[in-house]
Amino acid sequence: MRNSGDIPPAAGSGLELLDPYLSQIVLETGASIGHVYLLSRNETELRLSVMSGVSREIIAPWARVGLDHPIPVSDAVRERRLVWIGGQEEMALRYPRAALVLPYPFAVVAAPIATGTTTWGGLVLLWPGSHPPRLALRERDAVQTWSHRLGLLLQQASDRGHPVLPGPEPRMLPGSSTRTTGAAEAQAAADFTERLPDGCCGLNMTGHIAYLSTAAACLVGAERSALLGARPCDALPWLDKLVFEDRYRAAVVSGRPTSFTALCPPDRQLSFHLYPDASGLSIRIIPAPSPHGSEFPEPHPSAPVTPGRTAGLYHLLHLAAALTEAVGVQDVVDQAADQLLDAFNAQGLVLFVAANDRLRVIGHRGYAAEAIDRVDGAPLSGPPTSSPPVPPTPPALALTAGVPSFFGSRDEMRQAYPETSRLTDKAAWAFLPLIASGRPVGCWTLSYDRPHPFPPEERAILTSTAGLLAQALDRAGVYDDEHHLVHRLQTALLPRALPDIAGLDVAARYLPSTRGIDIGGDFYDLIRLGPTTVAATIGDVQGHNADAAALMGQVRTAVHAAAGAPPGDVLARVNRLLTDLDPGLFTSCLYAHLDLTHHRVRMATAGHPPPLLRHPDGLTEVLSLSPGLLLGIDSTSDYPTTEIQLPPGAVLALYTDGLVEAPGADIDETTAQLAVRLSGARHHTMDALADTLVHHAQQPSRQNDDIALLLISPRPD
């Protein structure tokens, strides 16, 4: 293994660079499962890039996760810290959604992959349930060391102009064998299993049969050639897929042996014992003893098993947990599209809602844009005067009548809806109404590239899933309506445009928090006082609700009324007003009086973050103002005034704390970093400078509060 400082050139900068690193991490820590996630280009989500020790099907729900998703790797990357979960109980307490989907005993650690201020992704390692509840010191050291080396590898690849980026599908590392054998020993092992009366079966890392003894084939009543390379639950239709895949996941994730019993037609009970390790899974198959003491148990009917039954239930459970945390309509659409195609092995999905008596597409996967354009905006019913009457389309019928419909082949669809069968190249369709509180809110269409039967059990699962989607969309619609109202209210309370003042360049930005929809209390203003005098103010009302917004409007009005007086007097007057109102909320505020003739500024502050001043030569300082109490606490508070020079070419930056606050960061350090960014952008226009200063804070992992920014710069004479 080379040191991270001696990395060979990237062959196309592919993910294969990460393979030896992940292999070594798993080896040194003794983990059974390892994953490397990389940040997407827009840095809003993590994508599984390299994996080992588990099949793609098990990890599919977490192939793409948002930075705000409640799972260990998102928290580790977002907060740049190591996250350790020592067992099943702790997982259920801290991450109930993940525990609900994988209810098996295991321990997990997640660590950020970063260099300096750049975050590249995250490392995840899982251990069997037998792991102690604490992370050993040597394990912690190995995790931190290798995540650091991964960061250096990714940094160097990026510096060479060949960044390592996540691909459309994660790479899977081959399973590591505990030992290797020669041809003679391998033959001896095969002979050994052939002499045993029990059946022996080996699955590879993807869950497919790699080895099968003659006794095993005889016990399950199938030819070896038909079983090799297949998944057991696919090749044996009588094997309850729900039970098998649950026990398979339990063995792989927990690292512990497990077992179950199944009925092999016509009347043979078989006991399956599963033994996992890093190279795959071994299955021992033996006849199960009869509860009545006879050689064979009493026959009883086997429950019908349908393809996708377990996968559907598995992803349905995951979707149910995910939808409880979805907020807007787009969140619901993304969650549904990510989960449901894998859940039902489908190739197409469309989500419709009703708007103005028409069908509107709010999300789709697996369809060309031309096909979506032809159905988006289609009327819910045909013209009433048409002859013969035009029947409604399947999605329109599902939405208006609330009745699902299923078409297993093109012939079935062609008989009922000739136009629909020619619209796309799909071969089977399910149209499910989305009904919430007894009323239809939309329609969900699922489609397949090949003919697909829809047995009763699968139809029931699809209908249940539609119910979950409908409730989530209904809640999300209310959320979006409230968000729109809040945005309009916030816009109305802030100045529509800053006044155009001769001799002054200004720029302002307001960014709402990336979390929640509540309205914030951040505000700014620029007030013309005379031909060469201007007042500037910025503030932040405590809270994120309608009360905060109302108080913010009152504070702005009060500042306008008092503007022109000395800065300390302006804040004192506003403070007395707020104290008399007793709103139960406090406000930080900074007021500045600019004299453009003499190039000076007088300022007073009520507990507000200190302004920044960039001198014409680029030197930037954090101004130290004598602070007064927050507004609304004590009616007798005094607000000292500080005077500074503001020569032409200088820039005065006023901002709220959302621009410099970040989880786990020291606010003095982040303020100093903001000053560095201000100093380094000397040749930017004011608008470009404003964008530069707020860009860093716009990352989802940082922006937990609203941001207001006001930049002021006298023009050279």
mmCIF file of C-alpha atoms in Angstrom, residues 13-153:
data_model
loop_
_atom_site.group_PDB
_atom_site.id
_atom_site.type_symbol
_atom_site.label_atom_id
_atom_site.label_comp_id
_atom_site.label_asym_id
_atom_site.label_seq_id
_atom_site.Cartn_x
_atom_site.Cartn_y
_atom_site.Cartn_z
ATOM 1 C CA SER A 13 -9.583 9.520 -12.600
ATOM 2 C CA GLY A 14 -11.998 6.669 -12.004
ATOM 3 C CA LEU A 15 -13.430 5.304 -8.821
ATOM 4 C CA GLU A 16 -11.002 2.381 -9.061
ATOM 5 C CA LEU A 17 -8.524 4.642 -7.271
ATOM 6 C CA LEU A 18 -10.537 4.169 -4.103
ATOM 7 C CA ASP A 19 -10.582 0.357 -4.213
ATOM 8 C CA PRO A 20 -7.289 -0.371 -2.412
ATOM 9 C CA TYR A 21 -8.011 2.266 0.207
ATOM 10 C CA LEU A 22 -11.413 0.836 1.126
ATOM 11 C CA SER A 23 -9.993 -2.697 1.134
ATOM 12 C CA GLN A 24 -7.236 -1.668 3.533
ATOM 13 C CA ILE A 25 -9.650 0.232 5.789
ATOM 14 C CA VAL A 26 -11.894 -2.821 6.110
ATOM 15 C CA LEU A 27 -8.881 -5.058 6.756
ATOM 16 C CA GLU A 28 -7.341 -2.875 9.470
ATOM 17 C CA THR A 29 -10.592 -2.185 11.321
ATOM 18 C CA GLY A 30 -12.075 -5.668 11.024
ATOM 19 C CA ALA A 31 -15.312 -4.216 9.645
ATOM 20 C CA SER A 32 -17.624 -6.504 7.705
ATOM 21 C CA ILE A 33 -19.072 -3.801 5.425
ATOM 22 C CA GLY A 34 -17.482 -0.641 4.036
ATOM 23 C CA HIS A 35 -18.784 2.242 1.905
ATOM 24 C CA VAL A 36 -17.307 5.391 0.420
ATOM 25 C CA TYR A 37 -19.719 8.219 -0.397
ATOM 26 C CA LEU A 38 -18.762 11.202 -2.563
ATOM 27 C CA LEU A 39 -20.459 14.586 -2.719
ATOM 28 C CA SER A 40 -22.397 15.351 -5.874
ATOM 29 C CA ARG A 41 -21.314 18.267 -8.064
ATOM 30 C CA ASN A 42 -23.877 20.610 -6.493
ATOM 31 C CA GLU A 43 -22.808 19.468 -2.991
ATOM 32 C CA THR A 44 -26.392 18.818 -1.904
ATOM 33 C CA GLU A 45 -26.296 15.030 -1.705
ATOM 34 C CA LEU A 46 -23.968 12.101 -1.095
ATOM 35 C CA ARG A 47 -23.732 9.290 -3.619
ATOM 36 C CA LEU A 48 -22.546 5.791 -2.830
ATOM 37 C CA SER A 49 -19.418 5.322 -4.944
ATOM 38 C CA VAL A 50 -17.540 2.245 -3.698
ATOM 39 C CA MET A 51 -18.923 -0.543 -1.515
ATOM 40 C CA SER A 52 -17.842 -3.859 -0.059
ATOM 41 C CA GLY A 53 -19.347 -6.625 2.026
ATOM 42 C CA VAL A 54 -22.994 -6.168 1.012
ATOM 43 C CA SER A 55 -25.110 -6.501 -2.120
ATOM 44 C CA ARG A 56 -26.458 -3.560 -4.112
ATOM 45 C CA GLU A 57 -30.046 -4.579 -3.310
ATOM 46 C CA ILE A 58 -29.568 -4.178 0.433
ATOM 47 C CA ILE A 59 -27.956 -0.768 0.242
ATOM 48 C CA ALA A 60 -30.177 0.578 -2.585
ATOM 49 C CA PRO A 61 -32.286 2.881 -0.357
ATOM 50 C CA TRP A 62 -29.112 4.738 0.623
ATOM 51 C CA ALA A 63 -27.408 4.915 -2.775
ATOM 52 C CA ARG A 64 -28.200 8.651 -2.814
ATOM 53 C CA VAL A 65 -28.782 10.609 0.393
ATOM 54 C CA GLY A 66 -29.227 14.305 0.975
ATOM 55 C CA LEU A 67 -26.901 16.140 3.328
ATOM 56 C CA ASP A 68 -29.872 16.865 5.562
ATOM 57 C CA HIS A 69 -31.084 13.241 5.695
ATOM 58 C CA PRO A 70 -31.163 11.787 9.217
ATOM 59 C CA ILE A 71 -28.540 9.066 8.789
ATOM 60 C CA PRO A 72 -25.035 8.786 10.276
ATOM 61 C CA VAL A 73 -23.048 9.548 7.099
ATOM 62 C CA SER A 74 -25.007 12.750 6.382
ATOM 63 C CA ASP A 75 -24.478 13.975 9.937
ATOM 64 C CA ALA A 76 -20.780 13.103 9.778
ATOM 65 C CA VAL A 77 -20.237 14.985 6.513
ATOM 66 C CA ARG A 78 -22.473 17.944 7.312
ATOM 67 C CA GLU A 79 -20.998 18.501 10.791
ATOM 68 C CA ARG A 80 -17.485 17.258 9.902
ATOM 69 C CA ARG A 81 -17.265 14.876 12.845
ATOM 70 C CA LEU A 82 -17.096 11.154 13.537
ATOM 71 C CA VAL A 83 -20.468 9.503 14.252
ATOM 72 C CA TRP A 84 -20.527 6.191 16.156
ATOM 73 C CA ILE A 85 -23.597 4.005 16.747
ATOM 74 C CA GLY A 86 -22.805 1.108 19.071
ATOM 75 C CA GLY A 87 -25.841 -1.100 18.580
ATOM 76 C CA GLN A 88 -29.429 -1.650 17.498
ATOM 77 C CA GLU A 89 -30.993 0.143 20.467
ATOM 78 C CA GLU A 90 -28.869 3.253 19.987
ATOM 79 C CA MET A 91 -29.643 3.233 16.259
ATOM 80 C CA ALA A 92 -33.385 3.122 16.968
ATOM 81 C CA LEU A 93 -33.049 6.004 19.401
ATOM 82 C CA ARG A 94 -30.904 8.316 17.249
ATOM 83 C CA TYR A 95 -31.854 7.249 13.712
ATOM 84 C CA PRO A 96 -35.303 5.593 13.861
ATOM 85 C CA ARG A 97 -35.796 5.711 10.094
ATOM 86 C CA ALA A 98 -32.645 3.699 9.374
ATOM 87 C CA ALA A 99 -33.385 1.324 12.261
ATOM 88 C CA LEU A 100 -36.873 0.715 10.907
ATOM 89 C CA VAL A 101 -35.534 -0.393 7.540
ATOM 90 C CA LEU A 102 -32.616 -2.473 8.879
ATOM 91 C CA PRO A 103 -33.884 -3.911 12.187
ATOM 92 C CA TYR A 104 -30.781 -6.038 12.727
ATOM 93 C CA PRO A 105 -27.971 -5.864 15.312
ATOM 94 C CA PHE A 106 -24.874 -4.088 13.995
ATOM 95 C CA ALA A 107 -22.515 -1.249 14.879
ATOM 96 C CA VAL A 108 -21.622 1.553 12.501
ATOM 97 C CA VAL A 109 -19.204 4.461 12.266
ATOM 98 C CA ALA A 110 -19.320 7.335 9.780
ATOM 99 C CA ALA A 111 -16.521 9.832 9.227
ATOM 100 C CA PRO A 112 -16.098 12.822 6.894
ATOM 101 C CA ILE A 113 -13.557 12.692 4.083
ATOM 102 C CA ALA A 114 -12.084 16.184 3.994
ATOM 103 C CA THR A 115 -8.950 18.234 3.455
ATOM 104 C CA GLY A 116 -8.724 21.699 4.969
ATOM 105 C CA THR A 117 -12.005 23.471 4.297
ATOM 106 C CA THR A 118 -12.996 21.121 1.453
ATOM 107 C CA THR A 119 -15.299 18.186 2.105
ATOM 108 C CA TRP A 120 -15.186 15.353 -0.432
ATOM 109 C CA GLY A 121 -17.575 12.790 1.014
ATOM 110 C CA GLY A 122 -17.924 10.268 3.812
ATOM 111 C CA LEU A 123 -16.665 6.869 4.956
ATOM 112 C CA VAL A 124 -19.030 4.290 6.506
ATOM 113 C CA LEU A 125 -18.014 1.038 8.230
ATOM 114 C CA LEU A 126 -20.288 -1.630 9.753
ATOM 115 C CA TRP A 127 -19.400 -4.358 12.226
ATOM 116 C CA PRO A 128 -21.429 -7.438 13.251
ATOM 117 C CA GLY A 129 -23.777 -7.186 16.208
ATOM 118 C CA SER A 130 -21.187 -8.927 18.381
ATOM 119 C CA HIS A 131 -18.996 -5.785 18.301
ATOM 120 C CA PRO A 132 -18.603 -4.094 21.718
ATOM 121 C CA PRO A 133 -20.794 -1.006 22.243
ATOM 122 C CA ARG A 134 -17.712 1.240 22.245
ATOM 123 C CA LEU A 135 -15.406 2.012 19.334
ATOM 124 C CA ALA A 136 -11.912 0.784 20.190
ATOM 125 C CA LEU A 137 -9.100 3.340 20.145
ATOM 126 C CA ARG A 138 -7.220 1.463 17.404
ATOM 127 C CA GLU A 139 -10.412 1.365 15.309
ATOM 128 C CA ARG A 140 -10.980 5.094 15.788
ATOM 129 C CA ASP A 141 -7.377 5.848 14.848
ATOM 130 C CA ALA A 142 -7.639 3.684 11.725
ATOM 131 C CA VAL A 143 -10.904 5.352 10.652
ATOM 132 C CA GLN A 144 -9.469 8.847 11.099
ATOM 133 C CA THR A 145 -6.167 7.952 9.429
ATOM 134 C CA TRP A 146 -7.725 6.359 6.360
ATOM 135 C CA SER A 147 -10.460 8.962 5.920
ATOM 136 C CA HIS A 148 -7.661 11.567 5.958
ATOM 137 C CA ARG A 149 -5.695 9.578 3.357
ATOM 138 C CA LEU A 150 -8.795 9.293 1.206
ATOM 139 C CA GLY A 151 -9.176 13.068 1.417
ATOM 140 C CA LEU A 152 -5.575 13.578 0.295
ATOM 141 C CA LEU A 153 -6.090 11.145 -2.578
#
